Amino acid sequence: MIQTPVAIFIFNRPHCTEQLVHALAVVRPANLFVIADGPRNTSDIELCEQTRAVIDSIDWPCTILKLYATSNIGCRESIPKGLNWVFKHVDICIILEDDCIPQPSFFPYCEELLSRYKYEERIMTIGGHRSDGPNELDTESYYFSKYPSVWGWATWKEKWAKYDLNMHQWAELKDSKWLDDVLQTSKAVAYWKRMFNHMKNGLNAWDYALAYSCWLHNGLSIRSRVNMISNVGFGKDATHTHQTEMADIYANPIDIEFPLKHPTAISIDKEIDDRIEWVSFSGMDERRLQVVRESIYKSRSHEGS
């Protein structure tokens, strides 16, 4: 039985929540926090009720605390509000959204690293998802990155306290060289400046502000060398991950091996961070632009034939 508290975020997808609860049943967390957003409209009401009923089916011995919204507040507010509530009760926590299905080894991995880096101020989060693909040359179990990974992660109360959803200092920082120092490439700076501006304008997301908060405090994040999380949330009912063609990339998680092989120094793995930026952030802009260019080229070629 896992002793580290686990917080899960649910909404209106009972099929995802069922898979998550089945994964939790393997490790049987002793303390479970459940945060549920409320329905957006009448069609959501039954789905939200069905999703919450999945929680009522949990049959292993555990303490369950619930924070259930009566109306919809959106993920921008729901996740920060939920974690603020969780950390009124506990000092450490493993965090999973309803579509992030973990391998069993994810939990002892988090437990070990939560203990190991408790007093290391620079380490802000521990992630169990890898987005840039495996590397057979990897020799250590995890690495240090400037990018937080939130598809299955863990953190400490005092580190979460540095999170700033409203990004209060961004107005001063956006016209400075701050992002240039953090990211070092003009394409990455342009991407993150745009996303941070969207956050200030009310973007229905919370995780860009986590990256901002980590960077503001010179923080680093731990990311696993293997992908332990399967994201099953791609599709039309997702808040952000609508691209069903991307689902296969995140469908084959594996367990990490123990004992963990720890890095000898706390420093960013720049090669992997460059790949993460390309795969998950500014590189997406480049790939979308390439698709548009190819579409225009094909259209013009067709017109000229």
mmCIF file of C-alpha atoms in Angstrom:
data_model
loop_
_atom_site.group_PDB
_atom_site.id
_atom_site.type_symbol
_atom_site.label_atom_id
_atom_site.label_comp_id
_atom_site.label_asym_id
_atom_site.label_seq_id
_atom_site.Cartn_x
_atom_site.Cartn_y
_atom_site.Cartn_z
ATOM 1 C CA MET A 1 0.000 0.000 0.000
ATOM 2 C CA ILE A 2 1.381 3.385 -1.079
ATOM 3 C CA GLN A 3 1.621 5.761 1.882
ATOM 4 C CA THR A 4 2.286 8.969 -0.085
ATOM 5 C CA PRO A 5 -0.995 10.861 -0.573
ATOM 6 C CA VAL A 6 -2.401 10.750 -4.095
ATOM 7 C CA ALA A 7 -4.594 13.469 -5.626
ATOM 8 C CA ILE A 8 -6.708 12.762 -8.689
ATOM 9 C CA PHE A 9 -8.638 15.226 -10.820
ATOM 10 C CA ILE A 10 -11.853 14.047 -12.461
ATOM 11 C CA PHE A 11 -14.625 15.651 -14.474
ATOM 12 C CA ASN A 12 -17.043 14.092 -16.965
ATOM 13 C CA ARG A 13 -15.236 11.056 -18.374
ATOM 14 C CA PRO A 14 -16.204 7.931 -16.425
ATOM 15 C CA HIS A 15 -14.323 5.694 -18.880
ATOM 16 C CA CYS A 16 -11.051 7.491 -18.094
ATOM 17 C CA THR A 17 -11.707 7.563 -14.369
ATOM 18 C CA GLU A 18 -12.421 3.820 -14.350
ATOM 19 C CA GLN A 19 -9.018 3.138 -15.916
ATOM 20 C CA LEU A 20 -7.323 5.414 -13.400
ATOM 21 C CA VAL A 21 -9.048 3.763 -10.434
ATOM 22 C CA HIS A 22 -8.055 0.319 -11.743
ATOM 23 C CA ALA A 23 -4.434 1.504 -11.866
ATOM 24 C CA LEU A 24 -4.683 2.879 -8.330
ATOM 25 C CA ALA A 25 -6.164 -0.389 -7.069
ATOM 26 C CA VAL A 26 -2.852 -2.102 -7.871
ATOM 27 C CA VAL A 27 -0.929 0.080 -5.399
ATOM 28 C CA ARG A 28 -3.843 0.894 -3.028
ATOM 29 C CA PRO A 29 -2.927 4.406 -1.835
ATOM 30 C CA ALA A 30 -3.803 4.854 1.822
ATOM 31 C CA ASN A 31 -4.797 8.504 1.381
ATOM 32 C CA LEU A 32 -6.675 9.698 -1.665
ATOM 33 C CA PHE A 33 -7.809 13.213 -2.543
ATOM 34 C CA VAL A 34 -10.437 13.504 -5.262
ATOM 35 C CA ILE A 35 -11.085 16.861 -6.940
ATOM 36 C CA ALA A 36 -14.017 16.984 -9.339
ATOM 37 C CA ASP A 37 -15.014 19.889 -11.561
ATOM 38 C CA GLY A 38 -18.732 20.501 -12.017
ATOM 39 C CA PRO A 39 -20.927 20.254 -15.134
ATOM 40 C CA ARG A 40 -20.732 22.906 -17.842
ATOM 41 C CA ASN A 41 -24.276 22.274 -19.058
ATOM 42 C CA THR A 42 -27.198 19.885 -18.655
ATOM 43 C CA SER A 43 -25.597 17.235 -20.870
ATOM 44 C CA ASP A 44 -22.641 17.103 -18.468
ATOM 45 C CA ILE A 45 -24.733 16.427 -15.372
ATOM 46 C CA GLU A 46 -25.197 12.688 -15.876
ATOM 47 C CA LEU A 47 -21.593 12.191 -17.019
ATOM 48 C CA CYS A 48 -20.277 13.999 -13.938
ATOM 49 C CA GLU A 49 -22.520 11.839 -11.726
ATOM 50 C CA GLN A 50 -21.306 8.662 -13.436
ATOM 51 C CA THR A 51 -17.699 9.755 -13.027
ATOM 52 C CA ARG A 52 -18.127 10.459 -9.323
ATOM 53 C CA ALA A 53 -19.860 7.093 -8.903
ATOM 54 C CA VAL A 54 -16.619 5.431 -10.021
ATOM 55 C CA ILE A 55 -14.944 6.908 -6.931
ATOM 56 C CA ASP A 56 -17.694 5.449 -4.749
ATOM 57 C CA SER A 57 -16.777 1.992 -6.084
ATOM 58 C CA ILE A 58 -13.277 2.079 -4.534
ATOM 59 C CA ASP A 59 -13.058 -0.952 -2.255
ATOM 60 C CA TRP A 60 -9.543 -0.997 -0.813
ATOM 61 C CA PRO A 61 -9.124 0.452 2.701
ATOM 62 C CA CYS A 62 -8.197 4.117 2.358
ATOM 63 C CA THR A 63 -9.108 7.588 3.517
ATOM 64 C CA ILE A 64 -10.824 9.540 0.743
ATOM 65 C CA LEU A 65 -11.275 13.306 0.913
ATOM 66 C CA LYS A 66 -13.424 14.933 -1.769
ATOM 67 C CA LEU A 67 -13.623 18.440 -3.180
ATOM 68 C CA TYR A 68 -16.551 18.398 -5.610
ATOM 69 C CA ALA A 69 -17.580 21.548 -7.464
ATOM 70 C CA THR A 70 -21.296 22.127 -8.024
ATOM 71 C CA SER A 71 -20.713 24.102 -11.227
ATOM 72 C CA ASN A 72 -17.910 24.223 -13.770
ATOM 73 C CA ILE A 73 -14.857 26.335 -13.030
ATOM 74 C CA GLY A 74 -12.560 24.965 -15.766
ATOM 75 C CA CYS A 75 -9.121 23.396 -15.511
ATOM 76 C CA ARG A 76 -7.410 26.798 -15.230
ATOM 77 C CA GLU A 77 -8.951 27.275 -11.792
ATOM 78 C CA SER A 78 -9.869 23.719 -10.803
ATOM 79 C CA ILE A 79 -6.379 22.237 -10.637
ATOM 80 C CA PRO A 80 -4.668 25.097 -8.757
ATOM 81 C CA LYS A 81 -7.631 25.383 -6.392
ATOM 82 C CA GLY A 82 -7.606 21.635 -5.838
ATOM 83 C CA LEU A 83 -3.898 21.493 -5.100
ATOM 84 C CA ASN A 84 -4.128 24.474 -2.739
ATOM 85 C CA TRP A 85 -6.762 22.471 -0.849
ATOM 86 C CA VAL A 86 -4.693 19.278 -0.880
ATOM 87 C CA PHE A 87 -1.666 21.055 0.550
ATOM 88 C CA LYS A 88 -3.702 22.356 3.460
ATOM 89 C CA HIS A 89 -3.805 18.721 4.571
ATOM 90 C CA VAL A 90 -0.467 17.188 3.509
ATOM 91 C CA ASP A 91 3.135 18.152 2.736
ATOM 92 C CA ILE A 92 3.762 15.912 -0.296
ATOM 93 C CA CYS A 93 1.518 14.537 -3.003
ATOM 94 C CA ILE A 94 1.417 12.455 -6.177
ATOM 95 C CA ILE A 95 -0.896 14.057 -8.758
ATOM 96 C CA LEU A 96 -2.852 12.462 -11.604
ATOM 97 C CA GLU A 97 -5.489 13.811 -13.939
ATOM 98 C CA ASP A 98 -8.208 11.403 -15.011
ATOM 99 C CA ASP A 99 -6.622 10.535 -18.363
ATOM 100 C CA CYS A 100 -3.110 9.878 -17.035
ATOM 101 C CA ILE A 101 -2.868 6.152 -16.332
ATOM 102 C CA PRO A 102 0.315 5.223 -14.436
ATOM 103 C CA GLN A 103 2.394 2.081 -14.348
ATOM 104 C CA PRO A 104 2.736 0.606 -10.824
ATOM 105 C CA SER A 105 6.405 1.610 -10.575
ATOM 106 C CA PHE A 106 5.473 5.284 -10.953
ATOM 107 C CA PHE A 107 4.439 5.423 -7.296
ATOM 108 C CA PRO A 108 7.590 4.095 -5.587
ATOM 109 C CA TYR A 109 9.602 6.162 -8.083
ATOM 110 C CA CYS A 110 7.820 9.296 -6.854
ATOM 111 C CA GLU A 111 8.082 8.248 -3.215
ATOM 112 C CA GLU A 112 11.838 7.722 -3.424
ATOM 113 C CA LEU A 113 12.512 11.011 -5.187
ATOM 114 C CA LEU A 114 10.145 13.014 -2.976
ATOM 115 C CA SER A 115 12.276 11.881 -0.051
ATOM 116 C CA ARG A 116 15.630 12.282 -1.799
ATOM 117 C CA TYR A 117 15.058 15.859 -3.010
ATOM 118 C CA LYS A 118 12.873 17.186 -0.218
ATOM 119 C CA TYR A 119 15.462 19.749 0.862
ATOM 120 C CA GLU A 120 16.819 20.574 -2.589
ATOM 121 C CA GLU A 121 15.211 23.971 -3.229
ATOM 122 C CA ARG A 122 15.824 23.956 -6.995
ATOM 123 C CA ILE A 123 13.859 20.744 -7.590
ATOM 124 C CA MET A 124 10.239 21.800 -8.032
ATOM 125 C CA THR A 125 8.460 18.789 -9.553
ATOM 126 C CA ILE A 126 8.918 15.078 -10.288
ATOM 127 C CA GLY A 127 7.437 13.755 -13.534
ATOM 128 C CA GLY A 128 6.786 10.218 -14.746
ATOM 129 C CA HIS A 129 6.011 10.945 -18.391
ATOM 130 C CA ARG A 130 8.502 11.119 -21.242
ATOM 131 C CA SER A 131 7.391 12.802 -24.460
ATOM 132 C CA ASP A 132 10.526 12.832 -26.605
ATOM 133 C CA GLY A 133 10.920 9.077 -27.002
ATOM 134 C CA PRO A 134 13.318 6.563 -25.440
ATOM 135 C CA ASN A 135 17.065 6.617 -25.845
ATOM 136 C CA GLU A 136 18.957 3.335 -25.615
ATOM 137 C CA LEU A 137 22.055 5.220 -24.485
ATOM 138 C CA ASP A 138 20.401 6.451 -21.284
ATOM 139 C CA THR A 139 22.197 5.123 -18.229
ATOM 140 C CA GLU A 140 20.450 6.991 -15.399
ATOM 141 C CA SER A 141 16.831 6.570 -14.286
ATOM 142 C CA TYR A 142 15.894 10.232 -14.615
ATOM 143 C CA TYR A 143 17.311 13.589 -15.582
ATOM 144 C CA PHE A 144 16.902 17.256 -14.735
ATOM 145 C CA SER A 145 14.992 19.574 -17.027
ATOM 146 C CA LYS A 146 13.699 23.107 -17.134
ATOM 147 C CA TYR A 147 10.327 21.756 -18.313
ATOM 148 C CA PRO A 148 7.849 20.469 -15.711
ATOM 149 C CA SER A 149 6.054 17.279 -16.735
ATOM 150 C CA VAL A 150 2.444 17.159 -15.523
ATOM 151 C CA TRP A 151 1.097 13.939 -17.047
ATOM 152 C CA GLY A 152 1.622 12.131 -13.766
ATOM 153 C CA TRP A 153 3.782 14.087 -11.333
ATOM 154 C CA ALA A 154 4.549 14.853 -7.712
ATOM 155 C CA THR A 155 5.615 17.811 -5.648
ATOM 156 C CA TRP A 156 5.997 19.248 -2.164
ATOM 157 C CA LYS A 157 3.821 21.770 -0.336
ATOM 158 C CA GLU A 158 6.556 24.395 -0.094
ATOM 159 C CA LYS A 159 7.427 24.036 -3.787
ATOM 160 C CA TRP A 160 3.781 24.289 -4.874
ATOM 161 C CA ALA A 161 3.490 27.474 -2.784
ATOM 162 C CA LYS A 162 5.668 29.185 -5.411
ATOM 163 C CA TYR A 163 3.074 28.576 -8.123
ATOM 164 C CA ASP A 164 1.615 31.819 -9.496
ATOM 165 C CA LEU A 165 -1.419 31.274 -11.731
ATOM 166 C CA ASN A 166 -1.786 35.000 -12.446
ATOM 167 C CA MET A 167 1.908 35.420 -13.290
ATOM 168 C CA HIS A 168 2.137 38.740 -11.495
ATOM 169 C CA GLN A 169 5.646 39.627 -12.674
ATOM 170 C CA TRP A 170 5.102 38.789 -16.340
ATOM 171 C CA ALA A 171 4.185 42.388 -17.265
ATOM 172 C CA GLU A 172 7.678 43.445 -16.167
ATOM 173 C CA LEU A 173 9.503 40.422 -17.537
ATOM 174 C CA LYS A 174 8.001 40.060 -21.006
ATOM 175 C CA ASP A 175 9.934 42.975 -22.496
ATOM 176 C CA SER A 176 13.176 42.025 -20.772
ATOM 177 C CA LYS A 177 15.792 39.410 -21.695
ATOM 178 C CA TRP A 178 14.522 37.013 -19.026
ATOM 179 C CA LEU A 179 13.093 34.436 -21.439
ATOM 180 C CA ASP A 180 16.156 34.681 -23.661
ATOM 181 C CA ASP A 181 18.285 33.642 -20.700
ATOM 182 C CA VAL A 182 15.960 30.734 -19.865
ATOM 183 C CA LEU A 183 15.388 29.388 -23.382
ATOM 184 C CA GLN A 184 18.275 30.640 -25.535
ATOM 185 C CA THR A 185 16.615 30.267 -28.965
ATOM 186 C CA SER A 186 14.461 32.896 -30.628
ATOM 187 C CA LYS A 187 11.803 30.376 -31.722
ATOM 188 C CA ALA A 188 11.387 29.055 -28.189
ATOM 189 C CA VAL A 189 11.244 32.591 -26.778
ATOM 190 C CA ALA A 190 8.556 33.580 -29.286
ATOM 191 C CA TYR A 191 6.483 30.504 -28.480
ATOM 192 C CA TRP A 192 6.617 30.868 -24.708
ATOM 193 C CA LYS A 193 6.083 34.633 -24.824
ATOM 194 C CA ARG A 194 2.916 34.022 -26.828
ATOM 195 C CA MET A 195 1.689 31.322 -24.430
ATOM 196 C CA PHE A 196 2.419 33.418 -21.361
ATOM 197 C CA ASN A 197 0.495 36.302 -22.940
ATOM 198 C CA HIS A 198 -2.418 33.914 -23.548
ATOM 199 C CA MET A 199 -2.263 32.881 -19.892
ATOM 200 C CA LYS A 200 -2.491 36.520 -18.798
ATOM 201 C CA ASN A 201 -5.525 36.864 -21.077
ATOM 202 C CA GLY A 202 -7.352 33.984 -19.416
ATOM 203 C CA LEU A 203 -6.308 30.871 -21.372
ATOM 204 C CA ASN A 204 -8.133 27.838 -19.933
ATOM 205 C CA ALA A 205 -4.934 26.129 -18.850
ATOM 206 C CA TRP A 206 -2.830 26.065 -15.707
ATOM 207 C CA ASP A 207 0.407 24.311 -16.634
ATOM 208 C CA TYR A 208 2.095 27.119 -18.565
ATOM 209 C CA ALA A 209 2.003 29.066 -15.306
ATOM 210 C CA LEU A 210 3.778 26.145 -13.645
ATOM 211 C CA ALA A 211 6.669 26.458 -16.100
ATOM 212 C CA TYR A 212 6.690 30.227 -15.543
ATOM 213 C CA SER A 213 6.766 29.764 -11.756
ATOM 214 C CA CYS A 214 9.577 27.213 -11.930
ATOM 215 C CA TRP A 215 11.681 29.437 -14.171
ATOM 216 C CA LEU A 216 10.998 32.483 -12.019
ATOM 217 C CA HIS A 217 12.550 30.641 -9.057
ATOM 218 C CA ASN A 218 15.391 29.062 -11.060
ATOM 219 C CA GLY A 219 13.708 25.730 -10.521
ATOM 220 C CA LEU A 220 14.336 22.384 -12.183
ATOM 221 C CA SER A 221 12.077 19.432 -12.743
ATOM 222 C CA ILE A 222 12.846 15.737 -12.644
ATOM 223 C CA ARG A 223 11.720 13.775 -15.702
ATOM 224 C CA SER A 224 11.834 10.009 -16.019
ATOM 225 C CA ARG A 225 14.080 8.349 -18.598
ATOM 226 C CA VAL A 226 11.188 6.022 -19.471
ATOM 227 C CA ASN A 227 7.541 6.838 -20.008
ATOM 228 C CA MET A 228 5.453 5.453 -17.132
ATOM 229 C CA ILE A 229 2.219 7.232 -18.049
ATOM 230 C CA SER A 230 -0.315 6.394 -20.735
ATOM 231 C CA ASN A 231 -2.516 9.328 -21.738
ATOM 232 C CA VAL A 232 -5.933 7.891 -22.663
ATOM 233 C CA GLY A 233 -7.651 11.254 -22.989
ATOM 234 C CA PHE A 234 -7.133 12.057 -26.663
ATOM 235 C CA GLY A 235 -10.426 12.659 -28.469
ATOM 236 C CA LYS A 236 -13.394 14.933 -28.952
ATOM 237 C CA ASP A 237 -14.320 14.958 -25.254
ATOM 238 C CA ALA A 238 -10.876 16.227 -24.186
ATOM 239 C CA THR A 239 -10.273 19.791 -23.023
ATOM 240 C CA HIS A 240 -7.012 20.164 -24.967
ATOM 241 C CA THR A 241 -5.825 16.853 -26.471
ATOM 242 C CA HIS A 242 -8.187 16.533 -29.451
ATOM 243 C CA GLN A 243 -5.649 15.038 -31.873
ATOM 244 C CA THR A 244 -6.555 11.342 -31.881
ATOM 245 C CA GLU A 245 -3.672 10.630 -34.261
ATOM 246 C CA MET A 246 -1.301 11.530 -31.400
ATOM 247 C CA ALA A 247 -2.733 8.931 -29.011
ATOM 248 C CA ASP A 248 -0.452 6.078 -30.083
ATOM 249 C CA ILE A 249 2.631 8.082 -29.126
ATOM 250 C CA TYR A 250 1.557 7.961 -25.486
ATOM 251 C CA ALA A 251 -0.047 4.501 -25.407
ATOM 252 C CA ASN A 252 2.906 2.259 -24.498
ATOM 253 C CA PRO A 253 4.238 3.057 -21.031
ATOM 254 C CA ILE A 254 6.677 0.769 -19.239
ATOM 255 C CA ASP A 255 7.787 0.296 -15.648
ATOM 256 C CA ILE A 256 10.994 1.886 -14.489
ATOM 257 C CA GLU A 257 13.674 -0.418 -13.097
ATOM 258 C CA PHE A 258 14.805 -0.453 -9.486
ATOM 259 C CA PRO A 259 17.074 0.330 -7.834
ATOM 260 C CA LEU A 260 16.991 3.760 -9.399
ATOM 261 C CA LYS A 261 20.209 4.990 -10.949
ATOM 262 C CA HIS A 262 20.646 8.563 -9.759
ATOM 263 C CA PRO A 263 22.457 11.311 -11.710
ATOM 264 C CA THR A 264 25.770 12.330 -10.206
ATOM 265 C CA ALA A 265 25.018 16.062 -10.491
ATOM 266 C CA ILE A 266 21.973 18.311 -10.553
ATOM 267 C CA SER A 267 22.217 19.892 -13.980
ATOM 268 C CA ILE A 268 20.010 20.182 -17.051
ATOM 269 C CA ASP A 269 20.351 17.581 -19.780
ATOM 270 C CA LYS A 270 20.415 20.106 -22.628
ATOM 271 C CA GLU A 271 20.181 17.552 -25.429
ATOM 272 C CA ILE A 272 16.936 16.121 -24.077
ATOM 273 C CA ASP A 273 15.547 19.563 -23.245
ATOM 274 C CA ASP A 274 16.121 20.617 -26.843
ATOM 275 C CA ARG A 275 14.117 17.604 -27.998
ATOM 276 C CA ILE A 276 11.308 18.364 -25.535
ATOM 277 C CA GLU A 277 11.098 21.917 -26.845
ATOM 278 C CA TRP A 278 10.874 20.551 -30.387
ATOM 279 C CA VAL A 279 8.404 17.740 -29.654
ATOM 280 C CA SER A 280 6.046 19.473 -27.224
ATOM 281 C CA PHE A 281 6.367 23.231 -27.587
ATOM 282 C CA SER A 282 7.845 25.557 -30.236
ATOM 283 C CA GLY A 283 8.568 22.644 -32.558
ATOM 284 C CA MET A 284 4.819 22.150 -32.910
ATOM 285 C CA ASP A 285 4.605 25.587 -34.523
ATOM 286 C CA GLU A 286 7.269 24.584 -37.026
ATOM 287 C CA ARG A 287 5.461 21.347 -37.877
ATOM 288 C CA ARG A 288 2.084 23.061 -38.258
ATOM 289 C CA LEU A 289 3.660 25.674 -40.525
ATOM 290 C CA GLN A 290 5.210 22.926 -42.624
ATOM 291 C CA VAL A 291 1.803 21.271 -43.040
ATOM 292 C CA VAL A 292 0.331 24.594 -44.218
ATOM 293 C CA ARG A 293 3.218 25.124 -46.653
ATOM 294 C CA GLU A 294 2.803 21.630 -48.090
ATOM 295 C CA SER A 295 -0.949 22.140 -48.429
ATOM 296 C CA ILE A 296 -0.442 25.437 -50.307
ATOM 297 C CA TYR A 297 2.210 23.854 -52.532
ATOM 298 C CA LYS A 298 -0.057 20.923 -53.430
ATOM 299 C CA SER A 299 -2.972 23.270 -54.104
ATOM 300 C CA ARG A 300 -0.910 25.449 -56.430
ATOM 301 C CA SER A 301 0.579 22.423 -58.167
ATOM 302 C CA HIS A 302 -2.924 21.093 -58.769
ATOM 303 C CA GLU A 303 -4.099 24.447 -60.153
ATOM 304 C CA GLY A 304 -1.152 24.575 -62.546
ATOM 305 C CA SER A 305 -1.654 21.071 -63.938
#
